Amino acid sequence: EVGGDYRAESPSGSDFTLGIDPSSAAGVEAVAPAFLAPAALVTNDTRLGGNATLIAIDPAEQAAVLADSPVVLPPLDAFADAPRGPDSGSPRQPIPVVISRRLPNDWPALAAGDVFAIGVRDQVVSATVTGVADGVPGLPRGAAFVVAPLASVAAAWDGPGLRPNTFFVRAPDAAAPALQSAVGRSAAVTSRHTILAAQRDAPLVAAIGRGFGIALVAAALYAGLAILAVIVLDAQRRARELAYLRTLGLSGRQSVSLTFVEHAPPTVIALGIGVLLGLAVAWLTEPGLGLAAYIGRAGPVRLEVDWVAVVVIAGTVAGVIVLMVAASSWLARRLRPAEALRIGDG
C-alpha cells in the first residue's frame, strides 16, 4: 500500500506546490512523482456511480523506486508509445491504461482494446485498455484502479498545469526526518519501515518468534542428548574395533577420518531432507493459516526463506558432528591396542 519505502501525500489530495523536491533529502535513492485521484466512468456525459482510483505515474521512475523489492508493477509496456501532445486524452488519442480486474459494481466489463471515458476533477479523459492487473503498488489489495502514464495525463489536463500530489520514495529508515522536512510538515509521510516494525512488534508475531526460538533451543538440546547417548552407548564397541584396526596399522588420523565417514553422510542427507520438508510444510500450510487477517488488505502474504537462520542451524548441526567425531575418536584412543587384544582372555 505504501508503494515504496515511503509515500508522501499532499494535504487532502491537493497538488504539491512548486519547489517540493523529495530527492533533495539526504539518503533518498529514487523518487517517483504520481497523481492519484478518484475517477468515475463517463457515458453520454453522465458519470456512473462507483469510483476507481486513477494513479498516473512514470513507469521507469516507479520501477527505480521498487528496484530489488518483491513488489513489481504490472506490465506497462504500452506506456512507451502514449500520446503526449495537445490531443492526448481525446477520443482520437486515447491514453493507454491498465485497469484492475475488479472494477466498481456500476461499471461495465472492460477488456483489452476497449476505449472509455473517465472523469477526474470535473474533466473527462479518453482512455484505452491495454492490460488488466490484479493489483498495483501504492493501492490496497482489491482496490479498483486505473493506471495511466503521468506525462499523458498532464498533457491532457485543461487548465493550470497538473502537478503530483503523491511521491513514492526509495530511502532507508534513517532518511525519514530529512524526507519529512523536504515535503513539508503538513504533508503525510507513510513509512514502510515503520509499518514493518509495528507488524514485527505485534504481540502475536512476537510470541510466535519467541516460541520458535524456544522450540529451536529445545530441539538442539534433544539432538545433542541423542548424539551424546549414541556416543556413550557405542563408545566401548567402537573403541575395541578401532583398537583392532590400529594393530593392523590404522593411524590416529585415519581413525578420525573413518569416524567422520561413518557419521557425516547420513547426517548431511538427513539435514537436507529436513530442510526441504520444513520449507515444503511452510508453503503447503500457509494458505490455510489465514495470515492475511493479521496484515489486512495492504498486500498478499509472501513467504520468504531466512537463509541466515537456515545456515546457522546447518552450521550448528555440522558443529555437533565435528564434536561427536572428536569425542568418539578420543574415547577410542583411550583403549590401547594391547588391551584390545586381551579382551575375552581368562
Tab-separated table of C-alpha atoms in Angstrom:
chain	number	residue	atom	x	y	z
A	1	GLU	CA	0.000	0.000	0.000
A	2	VAL	CA	2.955	2.325	0.565
A	3	GLY	CA	4.240	1.878	-2.996
A	4	GLY	CA	7.882	2.203	-1.943
A	5	ASP	CA	9.916	2.739	1.184
A	6	TYR	CA	7.982	5.973	1.739
A	7	ARG	CA	4.810	7.545	0.463
A	8	ALA	CA	4.388	11.301	0.795
A	9	GLU	CA	0.895	12.717	0.186
A	10	SER	CA	-0.163	16.332	-0.008
A	11	PRO	CA	-2.946	17.524	2.306
A	12	SER	CA	-6.456	16.481	1.189
A	13	GLY	CA	-5.115	15.125	-2.095
A	14	SER	CA	-4.294	18.580	-3.457
A	15	ASP	CA	-1.328	19.075	-5.764
A	16	PHE	CA	2.071	19.706	-4.246
A	17	THR	CA	3.263	23.254	-4.645
A	18	LEU	CA	6.154	24.060	-6.961
A	19	GLY	CA	9.567	23.569	-5.476
A	20	ILE	CA	8.770	20.431	-3.468
A	21	ASP	CA	11.608	18.025	-4.219
A	22	PRO	CA	11.946	14.874	-2.071
A	23	SER	CA	15.103	13.889	-3.976
A	24	SER	CA	16.928	16.708	-2.184
A	25	ALA	CA	16.566	14.915	1.154
A	26	ALA	CA	19.679	13.149	2.400
A	27	GLY	CA	19.596	9.395	1.823
A	28	VAL	CA	16.900	9.399	-0.862
A	29	GLU	CA	17.832	6.999	-3.662
A	30	ALA	CA	14.869	7.322	-6.070
A	31	VAL	CA	11.644	9.322	-6.332
A	32	ALA	CA	8.551	8.665	-8.448
A	33	PRO	CA	6.054	11.566	-8.650
A	34	ALA	CA	2.438	10.441	-9.058
A	35	PHE	CA	-1.040	11.853	-9.338
A	36	LEU	CA	-3.807	9.959	-7.526
A	37	ALA	CA	-7.475	10.923	-7.699
A	38	PRO	CA	-10.921	9.290	-7.773
A	39	ALA	CA	-12.063	8.550	-11.320
A	40	ALA	CA	-15.621	7.862	-12.472
A	41	LEU	CA	-16.744	6.204	-15.693
A	42	VAL	CA	-18.489	8.687	-18.023
A	43	THR	CA	-21.069	7.592	-20.625
A	44	ASN	CA	-23.217	10.050	-22.570
A	45	ASP	CA	-21.921	12.884	-20.366
A	46	THR	CA	-23.239	11.027	-17.319
A	47	ARG	CA	-20.957	9.858	-14.551
A	48	LEU	CA	-21.740	6.375	-13.333
A	49	GLY	CA	-21.577	5.582	-9.645
A	50	GLY	CA	-18.560	3.951	-8.113
A	51	ASN	CA	-15.081	5.384	-8.354
A	52	ALA	CA	-11.814	3.779	-9.275
A	53	THR	CA	-8.529	5.376	-8.265
A	54	LEU	CA	-6.610	6.943	-11.112
A	55	ILE	CA	-2.900	6.519	-10.447
A	56	ALA	CA	-0.796	8.388	-13.001
A	57	ILE	CA	2.901	7.544	-12.763
A	58	ASP	CA	6.081	7.317	-14.782
A	59	PRO	CA	6.809	3.559	-15.110
A	60	ALA	CA	10.582	3.991	-15.234
A	61	GLU	CA	10.705	6.179	-12.133
A	62	GLN	CA	8.384	3.884	-10.198
A	63	ALA	CA	10.420	0.851	-11.263
A	64	ALA	CA	13.520	2.555	-9.829
A	65	VAL	CA	11.710	3.048	-6.516
A	66	LEU	CA	10.678	-0.619	-6.413
A	67	ALA	CA	14.045	-1.998	-7.577
A	68	ASP	CA	15.309	-5.053	-5.650
A	69	SER	CA	11.962	-5.480	-3.888
A	70	PRO	CA	9.418	-8.320	-4.227
A	71	VAL	CA	6.782	-5.757	-5.272
A	72	VAL	CA	6.505	-5.318	-9.029
A	73	LEU	CA	4.493	-3.156	-11.373
A	74	PRO	CA	2.008	-4.687	-13.799
A	75	PRO	CA	3.174	-4.761	-17.454
A	76	LEU	CA	3.182	-1.144	-18.673
A	77	ASP	CA	4.997	-1.575	-21.999
A	78	ALA	CA	2.239	0.227	-23.900
A	79	PHE	CA	3.002	3.445	-21.986
A	80	ALA	CA	6.151	3.943	-24.082
A	81	ASP	CA	4.024	4.989	-27.072
A	82	ALA	CA	1.500	7.031	-25.064
A	83	PRO	CA	0.475	10.376	-26.608
A	84	ARG	CA	1.933	13.482	-25.007
A	85	GLY	CA	0.707	16.166	-27.418
A	86	PRO	CA	-2.249	18.565	-27.264
A	87	ASP	CA	-4.672	15.816	-28.393
A	88	SER	CA	-3.645	13.493	-25.565
A	89	GLY	CA	-6.726	12.111	-23.830
A	90	SER	CA	-9.083	12.950	-26.697
A	91	PRO	CA	-11.186	10.305	-28.493
A	92	ARG	CA	-8.648	10.494	-31.335
A	93	GLN	CA	-5.671	9.993	-28.995
A	94	PRO	CA	-6.873	7.949	-26.008
A	95	ILE	CA	-4.388	7.380	-23.204
A	96	PRO	CA	-3.256	3.768	-22.742
A	97	VAL	CA	-4.166	2.493	-19.286
A	98	VAL	CA	-4.049	-0.671	-17.217
A	99	ILE	CA	-7.192	-1.369	-15.218
A	100	SER	CA	-7.888	-3.537	-12.213
A	101	ARG	CA	-9.529	-6.896	-12.665
A	102	ARG	CA	-12.099	-5.884	-10.071
A	103	LEU	CA	-13.978	-2.736	-11.132
A	104	PRO	CA	-16.761	-0.793	-9.366
A	105	ASN	CA	-20.116	-2.566	-9.494
A	106	ASP	CA	-21.722	0.080	-11.704
A	107	TRP	CA	-19.011	-0.160	-14.349
A	108	PRO	CA	-19.457	-2.499	-17.311
A	109	ALA	CA	-16.814	-5.119	-18.003
A	110	LEU	CA	-13.813	-3.710	-19.842
A	111	ALA	CA	-11.373	-5.726	-21.918
A	112	ALA	CA	-8.122	-5.009	-23.738
A	113	GLY	CA	-8.730	-2.640	-26.651
A	114	ASP	CA	-11.866	-1.023	-25.207
A	115	VAL	CA	-11.993	2.770	-25.259
A	116	PHE	CA	-13.812	4.527	-22.436
A	117	ALA	CA	-14.014	7.936	-20.810
A	118	ILE	CA	-13.235	8.685	-17.186
A	119	GLY	CA	-13.992	11.826	-15.253
A	120	VAL	CA	-11.322	13.227	-12.939
A	121	ARG	CA	-11.802	16.533	-11.111
A	122	ASP	CA	-14.611	17.615	-13.421
A	123	GLN	CA	-12.582	16.829	-16.525
A	124	VAL	CA	-13.154	13.972	-18.957
A	125	VAL	CA	-10.276	11.977	-20.427
A	126	SER	CA	-10.478	9.223	-23.036
A	127	ALA	CA	-8.508	6.060	-22.336
A	128	THR	CA	-7.937	2.698	-23.970
A	129	VAL	CA	-7.398	-0.536	-22.066
A	130	THR	CA	-4.007	-2.111	-22.750
A	131	GLY	CA	-3.923	-4.547	-19.848
A	132	VAL	CA	-5.647	-5.910	-16.763
A	133	ALA	CA	-3.896	-6.459	-13.423
A	134	ASP	CA	-4.833	-7.777	-10.001
A	135	GLY	CA	-3.018	-5.050	-8.112
A	136	VAL	CA	-0.650	-2.117	-8.313
A	137	PRO	CA	1.886	-0.886	-5.759
A	138	GLY	CA	0.589	2.102	-3.850
A	139	LEU	CA	-3.012	0.956	-3.513
A	140	PRO	CA	-4.637	-1.542	-1.128
A	141	ARG	CA	-5.138	-5.056	-2.361
A	142	GLY	CA	-8.529	-5.449	-4.036
A	143	ALA	CA	-8.940	-1.739	-4.810
A	144	ALA	CA	-10.334	-0.667	-8.179
A	145	PHE	CA	-7.777	1.346	-10.138
A	146	VAL	CA	-6.790	2.796	-13.486
A	147	VAL	CA	-3.046	3.176	-14.092
A	148	ALA	CA	-2.028	5.785	-16.665
A	149	PRO	CA	1.224	7.480	-17.755
A	150	LEU	CA	1.692	10.714	-15.837
A	151	ALA	CA	3.034	12.665	-18.837
A	152	SER	CA	-0.049	11.852	-20.933
A	153	VAL	CA	-2.491	12.796	-18.177
A	154	ALA	CA	-0.619	16.063	-17.587
A	155	ALA	CA	-0.712	16.832	-21.334
A	156	ALA	CA	-4.456	16.146	-21.448
A	157	TRP	CA	-5.168	18.397	-18.471
A	158	ASP	CA	-7.163	21.524	-19.279
A	159	GLY	CA	-6.222	24.432	-17.092
A	160	PRO	CA	-3.328	25.023	-14.695
A	161	GLY	CA	-0.544	22.522	-15.070
A	162	LEU	CA	-1.178	19.228	-13.351
A	163	ARG	CA	1.279	18.604	-10.542
A	164	PRO	CA	1.873	15.453	-8.499
A	165	ASN	CA	0.000	15.031	-5.250
A	166	THR	CA	1.946	11.936	-4.160
A	167	PHE	CA	5.589	10.933	-4.111
A	168	PHE	CA	6.795	7.344	-3.891
A	169	VAL	CA	10.285	7.333	-2.425
A	170	ARG	CA	13.063	4.805	-2.028
A	171	ALA	CA	15.180	5.581	1.024
A	172	PRO	CA	16.470	3.926	4.224
A	173	ASP	CA	14.809	4.270	7.601
A	174	ALA	CA	17.264	6.977	8.692
A	175	ALA	CA	16.066	9.299	5.894
A	176	ALA	CA	12.599	9.828	7.436
A	177	PRO	CA	13.290	13.198	9.164
A	178	ALA	CA	15.011	14.685	6.099
A	179	LEU	CA	12.210	13.495	3.818
A	180	GLN	CA	9.518	14.954	6.079
A	181	SER	CA	11.362	18.282	6.077
A	182	ALA	CA	11.682	18.229	2.266
A	183	VAL	CA	7.944	17.766	1.623
A	184	GLY	CA	6.719	19.990	4.430
A	185	ARG	CA	5.308	19.307	7.851
A	186	SER	CA	1.713	19.405	6.622
A	187	ALA	CA	2.272	16.517	4.177
A	188	ALA	CA	1.549	12.978	5.341
A	189	VAL	CA	4.569	10.662	5.076
A	190	THR	CA	3.964	6.929	5.434
A	191	SER	CA	6.999	4.741	6.078
A	192	ARG	CA	7.201	1.105	5.107
A	193	HIS	CA	9.940	0.694	7.697
A	194	THR	CA	7.624	1.890	10.477
A	195	ILE	CA	4.753	-0.327	9.339
A	196	LEU	CA	7.006	-3.380	9.132
A	197	ALA	CA	8.462	-2.704	12.582
A	198	ALA	CA	4.955	-2.364	14.032
A	199	GLN	CA	3.919	-5.676	12.474
A	200	ARG	CA	7.007	-7.415	13.840
A	201	ASP	CA	6.377	-5.987	17.313
A	202	ALA	CA	2.740	-7.073	17.322
A	203	PRO	CA	2.001	-9.385	20.299
A	204	LEU	CA	1.112	-12.407	18.186
A	205	VAL	CA	4.122	-12.064	15.856
A	206	ALA	CA	6.495	-11.511	18.782
A	207	ALA	CA	5.053	-14.513	20.633
A	208	ILE	CA	5.495	-16.712	17.562
A	209	GLY	CA	9.098	-15.561	17.214
A	210	ARG	CA	9.883	-16.298	20.847
A	211	GLY	CA	8.117	-19.639	20.625
A	212	PHE	CA	10.135	-20.571	17.560
A	213	GLY	CA	13.351	-19.679	19.370
A	214	ILE	CA	12.409	-21.778	22.386
A	215	ALA	CA	11.455	-24.701	20.161
A	216	LEU	CA	14.747	-24.391	18.290
A	217	VAL	CA	16.770	-24.444	21.515
A	218	ALA	CA	14.779	-27.427	22.806
A	219	ALA	CA	15.297	-29.309	19.544
A	220	ALA	CA	19.031	-28.579	19.675
A	221	LEU	CA	19.231	-29.874	23.254
A	222	TYR	CA	17.358	-33.059	22.356
A	223	ALA	CA	19.615	-33.578	19.345
A	224	GLY	CA	22.683	-33.066	21.491
A	225	LEU	CA	21.433	-35.513	24.100
A	226	ALA	CA	20.647	-38.083	21.409
A	227	ILE	CA	24.109	-37.789	19.908
A	228	LEU	CA	25.710	-37.966	23.346
A	229	ALA	CA	23.708	-41.094	24.162
A	230	VAL	CA	24.828	-42.735	20.928
A	231	ILE	CA	28.460	-41.905	21.682
A	232	VAL	CA	28.297	-43.217	25.249
A	233	LEU	CA	26.434	-46.414	24.394
A	234	ASP	CA	28.586	-47.164	21.380
A	235	ALA	CA	31.897	-45.950	22.770
A	236	GLN	CA	33.186	-49.284	24.076
A	237	ARG	CA	32.359	-51.222	20.904
A	238	ARG	CA	33.891	-48.564	18.649
A	239	ALA	CA	36.963	-48.296	20.849
A	240	ARG	CA	37.500	-52.056	20.585
A	241	GLU	CA	37.038	-52.048	16.802
A	242	LEU	CA	39.421	-49.139	16.301
A	243	ALA	CA	41.945	-50.792	18.618
A	244	TYR	CA	41.844	-53.926	16.464
A	245	LEU	CA	42.384	-51.803	13.373
A	246	ARG	CA	45.249	-49.943	14.989
A	247	THR	CA	47.075	-53.234	15.466
A	248	LEU	CA	46.803	-53.611	11.700
A	249	GLY	CA	48.430	-50.241	11.123
A	250	LEU	CA	45.493	-47.768	11.311
A	251	SER	CA	46.837	-44.345	12.269
A	252	GLY	CA	45.141	-41.861	14.583
A	253	ARG	CA	44.294	-39.550	11.674
A	254	GLN	CA	42.778	-42.436	9.737
A	255	SER	CA	40.637	-43.394	12.727
A	256	VAL	CA	39.229	-39.867	12.845
A	257	SER	CA	38.517	-39.988	9.090
A	258	LEU	CA	36.798	-43.350	9.484
A	259	THR	CA	34.546	-41.999	12.229
A	260	PHE	CA	33.700	-38.967	10.124
A	261	VAL	CA	32.866	-41.052	7.058
A	262	GLU	CA	30.564	-43.250	9.126
A	263	HIS	CA	28.550	-40.395	10.646
A	264	ALA	CA	28.715	-37.409	8.284
A	265	PRO	CA	26.950	-38.705	5.123
A	266	PRO	CA	23.728	-39.862	6.820
A	267	THR	CA	23.637	-36.676	8.874
A	268	VAL	CA	24.065	-34.459	5.807
A	269	ILE	CA	21.384	-36.373	3.917
A	270	ALA	CA	19.012	-36.140	6.889
A	271	LEU	CA	19.744	-32.407	7.224
A	272	GLY	CA	18.989	-31.773	3.549
A	273	ILE	CA	15.761	-33.745	3.681
A	274	GLY	CA	14.755	-31.964	6.884
A	275	VAL	CA	15.335	-28.502	5.414
A	276	LEU	CA	13.375	-29.326	2.253
A	277	LEU	CA	10.497	-30.832	4.230
A	278	GLY	CA	10.443	-27.844	6.581
A	279	LEU	CA	10.189	-25.376	3.701
A	280	ALA	CA	7.577	-27.538	1.951
A	281	VAL	CA	5.429	-27.697	5.084
A	282	ALA	CA	5.515	-23.900	5.377
A	283	TRP	CA	4.434	-23.415	1.759
A	284	LEU	CA	1.754	-26.093	1.906
A	285	THR	CA	0.178	-24.910	5.166
A	286	GLU	CA	0.355	-21.150	4.503
A	287	PRO	CA	-2.932	-20.932	2.522
A	288	GLY	CA	-4.857	-22.450	5.433
A	289	LEU	CA	-3.286	-20.366	8.205
A	290	GLY	CA	-5.177	-17.172	7.395
A	291	LEU	CA	-2.125	-14.949	7.875
A	292	ALA	CA	-3.703	-12.189	5.782
A	293	ALA	CA	-6.053	-11.464	8.708
A	294	TYR	CA	-3.073	-10.088	10.639
A	295	ILE	CA	-1.727	-7.759	7.947
A	296	GLY	CA	-5.007	-6.533	6.425
A	297	ARG	CA	-5.571	-5.857	2.755
A	298	ALA	CA	-2.302	-3.970	2.299
A	299	GLY	CA	-0.723	-6.780	0.316
A	300	PRO	CA	-0.584	-10.518	-0.248
A	301	VAL	CA	1.211	-12.835	2.149
A	302	ARG	CA	4.629	-13.683	0.746
A	303	LEU	CA	6.768	-16.352	2.346
A	304	GLU	CA	10.485	-15.652	2.355
A	305	VAL	CA	13.234	-18.024	3.411
A	306	ASP	CA	15.502	-16.708	6.162
A	307	TRP	CA	18.676	-18.191	4.728
A	308	VAL	CA	20.745	-16.831	7.608
A	309	ALA	CA	18.716	-18.902	10.070
A	310	VAL	CA	18.931	-21.956	7.818
A	311	VAL	CA	22.712	-21.599	7.546
A	312	VAL	CA	23.039	-21.126	11.315
A	313	ILE	CA	21.022	-24.279	12.001
A	314	ALA	CA	23.002	-26.254	9.418
A	315	GLY	CA	26.243	-24.928	10.878
A	316	THR	CA	25.126	-25.933	14.364
A	317	VAL	CA	24.449	-29.467	13.161
A	318	ALA	CA	27.839	-29.539	11.422
A	319	GLY	CA	29.477	-28.377	14.644
A	320	VAL	CA	27.771	-31.141	16.606
A	321	ILE	CA	29.055	-33.671	14.074
A	322	VAL	CA	32.599	-32.383	14.493
A	323	LEU	CA	32.315	-32.598	18.273
A	324	MET	CA	30.878	-36.087	18.000
A	325	VAL	CA	33.733	-37.253	15.782
A	326	ALA	CA	36.290	-35.700	18.116
A	327	ALA	CA	34.697	-37.260	21.216
A	328	SER	CA	34.353	-40.662	19.601
A	329	SER	CA	37.962	-40.600	18.419
A	330	TRP	CA	39.178	-39.526	21.863
A	331	LEU	CA	37.297	-42.360	23.555
A	332	ALA	CA	38.635	-44.846	21.017
A	333	ARG	CA	42.217	-43.765	21.652
A	334	ARG	CA	41.839	-44.404	25.370
A	335	LEU	CA	41.831	-48.157	24.741
A	336	ARG	CA	45.350	-49.277	23.909
A	337	PRO	CA	45.799	-51.949	21.224
A	338	ALA	CA	47.413	-54.352	23.734
A	339	GLU	CA	44.334	-54.198	25.939
A	340	ALA	CA	42.027	-54.720	22.954
A	341	LEU	CA	43.837	-57.926	22.020
A	342	ARG	CA	43.456	-59.296	25.554
A	343	ILE	CA	39.662	-58.693	25.693
A	344	GLY	CA	37.994	-62.070	26.308
A	345	ASP	CA	41.094	-63.742	27.828
A	346	GLY	CA	40.811	-65.669	31.029
